[in-house]
Amino acid sequence: MKKIIFTEKAPAPIGPYNQAVLSGNTLYASGQIAINPASGELVTENINDETKQVMENIAAILEAANMTFENVVKATIFIMDMNNFSAINTIYGSYFNEKTAPARETVQVACLPKNVNVEISIIAVQ
């Protein structure tokens, strides 16, 4: 059985998908981009603020599922420019305990929704 997870503290889906789906004790969160849920505006002034907004959107989804970043077991990071890797990695890493950080891959892509610079999805387990 699956349970749809939704919170107004994260951006509403912009297509036929949900913010996250809880199946059993596993949460599958859709990729998050830097949309400020309060204003609906993109946060793209700089890569640090953009990545922080993405991570805050993920935090809100985790909270709605009664989880934290400690529950994350897998993350996928899509970036437009590998030259931003270090900055993204620094912000991303600040949300995790390095000793218990999740598995992850980071890939450079040709284009992301709304022409953002970073998108991150996660899988978490209760």
PDB file of C-alpha atoms in Angstrom:
ATOM      1  CA  MET A   1       0.000   0.000   0.000  1.00  0.00           C
ATOM      2  CA  LYS A   2       1.199   3.504  -0.711  1.00  0.00           C
ATOM      3  CA  LYS A   3       0.509   6.786   1.036  1.00  0.00           C
ATOM      4  CA  ILE A   4       0.867  10.117  -0.741  1.00  0.00           C
ATOM      5  CA  ILE A   5       2.937  12.656   1.189  1.00  0.00           C
ATOM      6  CA  PHE A   6       2.131  16.327   0.642  1.00  0.00           C
ATOM      7  CA  THR A   7       3.091  19.483   2.468  1.00  0.00           C
ATOM      8  CA  GLU A   8       2.502  23.132   1.682  1.00  0.00           C
ATOM      9  CA  LYS A   9       6.012  23.760   3.052  1.00  0.00           C
ATOM     10  CA  ALA A  10       7.444  22.373  -0.205  1.00  0.00           C
ATOM     11  CA  PRO A  11       6.594  23.306  -3.796  1.00  0.00           C
ATOM     12  CA  ALA A  12       3.434  21.785  -5.218  1.00  0.00           C
ATOM     13  CA  PRO A  13       4.044  19.318  -8.047  1.00  0.00           C
ATOM     14  CA  ILE A  14       4.069  20.884 -11.514  1.00  0.00           C
ATOM     15  CA  GLY A  15       3.001  17.721 -13.318  1.00  0.00           C
ATOM     16  CA  PRO A  16       1.359  14.327 -12.844  1.00  0.00           C
ATOM     17  CA  TYR A  17       3.387  13.278  -9.796  1.00  0.00           C
ATOM     18  CA  ASN A  18       3.442  13.762  -6.017  1.00  0.00           C
ATOM     19  CA  GLN A  19       6.009  15.319  -3.721  1.00  0.00           C
ATOM     20  CA  ALA A  20       6.623  11.899  -2.211  1.00  0.00           C
ATOM     21  CA  VAL A  21       5.155   8.441  -1.815  1.00  0.00           C
ATOM     22  CA  LEU A  22       5.481   6.346   1.329  1.00  0.00           C
ATOM     23  CA  SER A  23       5.384   2.621   0.597  1.00  0.00           C
ATOM     24  CA  GLY A  24       5.686   0.524   3.722  1.00  0.00           C
ATOM     25  CA  ASN A  25       8.509   2.188   5.635  1.00  0.00           C
ATOM     26  CA  THR A  26      10.241   3.613   2.557  1.00  0.00           C
ATOM     27  CA  LEU A  27       9.792   7.180   1.331  1.00  0.00           C
ATOM     28  CA  TYR A  28      10.433   8.005  -2.326  1.00  0.00           C
ATOM     29  CA  ALA A  29      10.659  11.764  -2.779  1.00  0.00           C
ATOM     30  CA  SER A  30      10.411  13.367  -6.183  1.00  0.00           C
ATOM     31  CA  GLY A  31      13.268  15.520  -7.378  1.00  0.00           C
ATOM     32  CA  GLN A  32      13.203  18.945  -5.795  1.00  0.00           C
ATOM     33  CA  ILE A  33      14.268  22.166  -7.444  1.00  0.00           C
ATOM     34  CA  ALA A  34      14.714  25.591  -5.869  1.00  0.00           C
ATOM     35  CA  ILE A  35      11.139  26.820  -5.855  1.00  0.00           C
ATOM     36  CA  ASN A  36      10.288  28.830  -2.758  1.00  0.00           C
ATOM     37  CA  PRO A  37       6.968  27.286  -1.667  1.00  0.00           C
ATOM     38  CA  ALA A  38       5.764  30.516  -0.047  1.00  0.00           C
ATOM     39  CA  SER A  39       6.202  32.690  -3.134  1.00  0.00           C
ATOM     40  CA  GLY A  40       6.267  30.129  -5.936  1.00  0.00           C
ATOM     41  CA  GLU A  41       9.385  31.878  -7.257  1.00  0.00           C
ATOM     42  CA  LEU A  42      12.633  30.217  -8.265  1.00  0.00           C
ATOM     43  CA  VAL A  43      15.665  30.861  -6.069  1.00  0.00           C
ATOM     44  CA  THR A  44      18.527  31.026  -8.569  1.00  0.00           C
ATOM     45  CA  GLU A  45      20.543  34.108  -7.590  1.00  0.00           C
ATOM     46  CA  ASN A  46      23.533  31.909  -6.758  1.00  0.00           C
ATOM     47  CA  ILE A  47      24.253  28.192  -6.497  1.00  0.00           C
ATOM     48  CA  ASN A  48      24.539  28.258  -2.677  1.00  0.00           C
ATOM     49  CA  ASP A  49      21.072  29.780  -2.169  1.00  0.00           C
ATOM     50  CA  GLU A  50      19.633  27.551  -4.877  1.00  0.00           C
ATOM     51  CA  THR A  51      21.010  24.385  -3.282  1.00  0.00           C
ATOM     52  CA  LYS A  52      19.877  25.501   0.184  1.00  0.00           C
ATOM     53  CA  GLN A  53      16.314  25.991  -1.100  1.00  0.00           C
ATOM     54  CA  VAL A  54      16.362  22.513  -2.648  1.00  0.00           C
ATOM     55  CA  MET A  55      17.524  21.009   0.647  1.00  0.00           C
ATOM     56  CA  GLU A  56      14.906  22.965   2.625  1.00  0.00           C
ATOM     57  CA  ASN A  57      12.215  21.614   0.283  1.00  0.00           C
ATOM     58  CA  ILE A  58      13.478  18.092   0.944  1.00  0.00           C
ATOM     59  CA  ALA A  59      13.522  18.801   4.694  1.00  0.00           C
ATOM     60  CA  ALA A  60       9.860  19.844   4.548  1.00  0.00           C
ATOM     61  CA  ILE A  61       8.899  16.640   2.744  1.00  0.00           C
ATOM     62  CA  LEU A  62      10.841  14.530   5.224  1.00  0.00           C
ATOM     63  CA  GLU A  63       9.109  16.335   8.095  1.00  0.00           C
ATOM     64  CA  ALA A  64       5.692  15.679   6.518  1.00  0.00           C
ATOM     65  CA  ALA A  65       6.586  11.970   6.523  1.00  0.00           C
ATOM     66  CA  ASN A  66       7.816  12.157  10.153  1.00  0.00           C
ATOM     67  CA  MET A  67      11.420  11.680   9.085  1.00  0.00           C
ATOM     68  CA  THR A  68      14.678  13.637   9.070  1.00  0.00           C
ATOM     69  CA  PHE A  69      17.842  13.615   6.992  1.00  0.00           C
ATOM     70  CA  GLU A  70      19.053  10.777   9.239  1.00  0.00           C
ATOM     71  CA  ASN A  71      16.447   8.578   7.522  1.00  0.00           C
ATOM     72  CA  VAL A  72      17.812   9.248   4.028  1.00  0.00           C
ATOM     73  CA  VAL A  73      19.524   6.180   2.571  1.00  0.00           C
ATOM     74  CA  LYS A  74      19.983   7.310  -1.055  1.00  0.00           C
ATOM     75  CA  ALA A  75      20.255  10.643  -2.832  1.00  0.00           C
ATOM     76  CA  THR A  76      20.567  11.563  -6.474  1.00  0.00           C
ATOM     77  CA  ILE A  77      21.909  14.953  -7.503  1.00  0.00           C
ATOM     78  CA  PHE A  78      21.447  16.279 -11.019  1.00  0.00           C
ATOM     79  CA  ILE A  79      23.501  19.349 -11.898  1.00  0.00           C
ATOM     80  CA  MET A  80      23.767  21.460 -15.021  1.00  0.00           C
ATOM     81  CA  ASP A  81      27.445  22.329 -14.603  1.00  0.00           C
ATOM     82  CA  MET A  82      29.964  20.084 -12.866  1.00  0.00           C
ATOM     83  CA  ASN A  83      31.920  23.241 -12.015  1.00  0.00           C
ATOM     84  CA  ASN A  84      29.220  23.848  -9.355  1.00  0.00           C
ATOM     85  CA  PHE A  85      29.865  20.461  -7.741  1.00  0.00           C
ATOM     86  CA  SER A  86      31.982  21.768  -4.868  1.00  0.00           C
ATOM     87  CA  ALA A  87      29.490  24.472  -3.844  1.00  0.00           C
ATOM     88  CA  ILE A  88      26.524  22.100  -4.125  1.00  0.00           C
ATOM     89  CA  ASN A  89      28.389  19.399  -2.206  1.00  0.00           C
ATOM     90  CA  THR A  90      29.217  21.798   0.635  1.00  0.00           C
ATOM     91  CA  ILE A  91      25.590  22.896   1.131  1.00  0.00           C
ATOM     92  CA  TYR A  92      24.247  19.351   0.636  1.00  0.00           C
ATOM     93  CA  GLY A  93      26.787  17.964   3.117  1.00  0.00           C
ATOM     94  CA  SER A  94      25.767  20.446   5.808  1.00  0.00           C
ATOM     95  CA  TYR A  95      22.414  18.633   6.114  1.00  0.00           C
ATOM     96  CA  PHE A  96      23.973  15.249   6.926  1.00  0.00           C
ATOM     97  CA  ASN A  97      26.176  13.669   9.539  1.00  0.00           C
ATOM     98  CA  GLU A  98      29.192  12.633   7.468  1.00  0.00           C
ATOM     99  CA  LYS A  99      29.472   9.286   9.298  1.00  0.00           C
ATOM    100  CA  THR A 100      25.877   8.325   8.481  1.00  0.00           C
ATOM    101  CA  ALA A 101      25.446  10.130   5.155  1.00  0.00           C
ATOM    102  CA  PRO A 102      23.425   8.291   2.499  1.00  0.00           C
ATOM    103  CA  ALA A 103      24.652   6.601  -0.655  1.00  0.00           C
ATOM    104  CA  ARG A 104      24.614   9.046  -3.561  1.00  0.00           C
ATOM    105  CA  GLU A 105      25.364   9.708  -7.168  1.00  0.00           C
ATOM    106  CA  THR A 106      25.859  13.051  -8.861  1.00  0.00           C
ATOM    107  CA  VAL A 107      25.408  13.445 -12.588  1.00  0.00           C
ATOM    108  CA  GLN A 108      25.706  16.357 -14.969  1.00  0.00           C
ATOM    109  CA  VAL A 109      22.693  16.716 -17.242  1.00  0.00           C
ATOM    110  CA  ALA A 110      21.911  18.714 -20.364  1.00  0.00           C
ATOM    111  CA  CYS A 111      18.836  20.478 -18.968  1.00  0.00           C
ATOM    112  CA  LEU A 112      16.648  20.543 -15.857  1.00  0.00           C
ATOM    113  CA  PRO A 113      13.049  21.730 -15.302  1.00  0.00           C
ATOM    114  CA  LYS A 114      12.684  25.509 -15.462  1.00  0.00           C
ATOM    115  CA  ASN A 115      16.375  25.696 -16.416  1.00  0.00           C
ATOM    116  CA  VAL A 116      17.514  25.377 -12.793  1.00  0.00           C
ATOM    117  CA  ASN A 117      21.083  24.447 -11.895  1.00  0.00           C
ATOM    118  CA  VAL A 118      20.419  21.609  -9.442  1.00  0.00           C
ATOM    119  CA  GLU A 119      17.742  18.997  -8.684  1.00  0.00           C
ATOM    120  CA  ILE A 120      17.940  16.469  -5.850  1.00  0.00           C
ATOM    121  CA  SER A 121      15.798  13.427  -5.089  1.00  0.00           C
ATOM    122  CA  ILE A 122      15.996  11.127  -2.076  1.00  0.00           C
ATOM    123  CA  ILE A 123      14.895   7.776  -0.727  1.00  0.00           C
ATOM    124  CA  ALA A 124      14.443   7.496   3.038  1.00  0.00           C
ATOM    125  CA  VAL A 125      13.567   4.627   5.383  1.00  0.00           C
ATOM    126  CA  GLN A 126      11.854   4.791   8.774  1.00  0.00           C
TER     127      GLN A 126
END
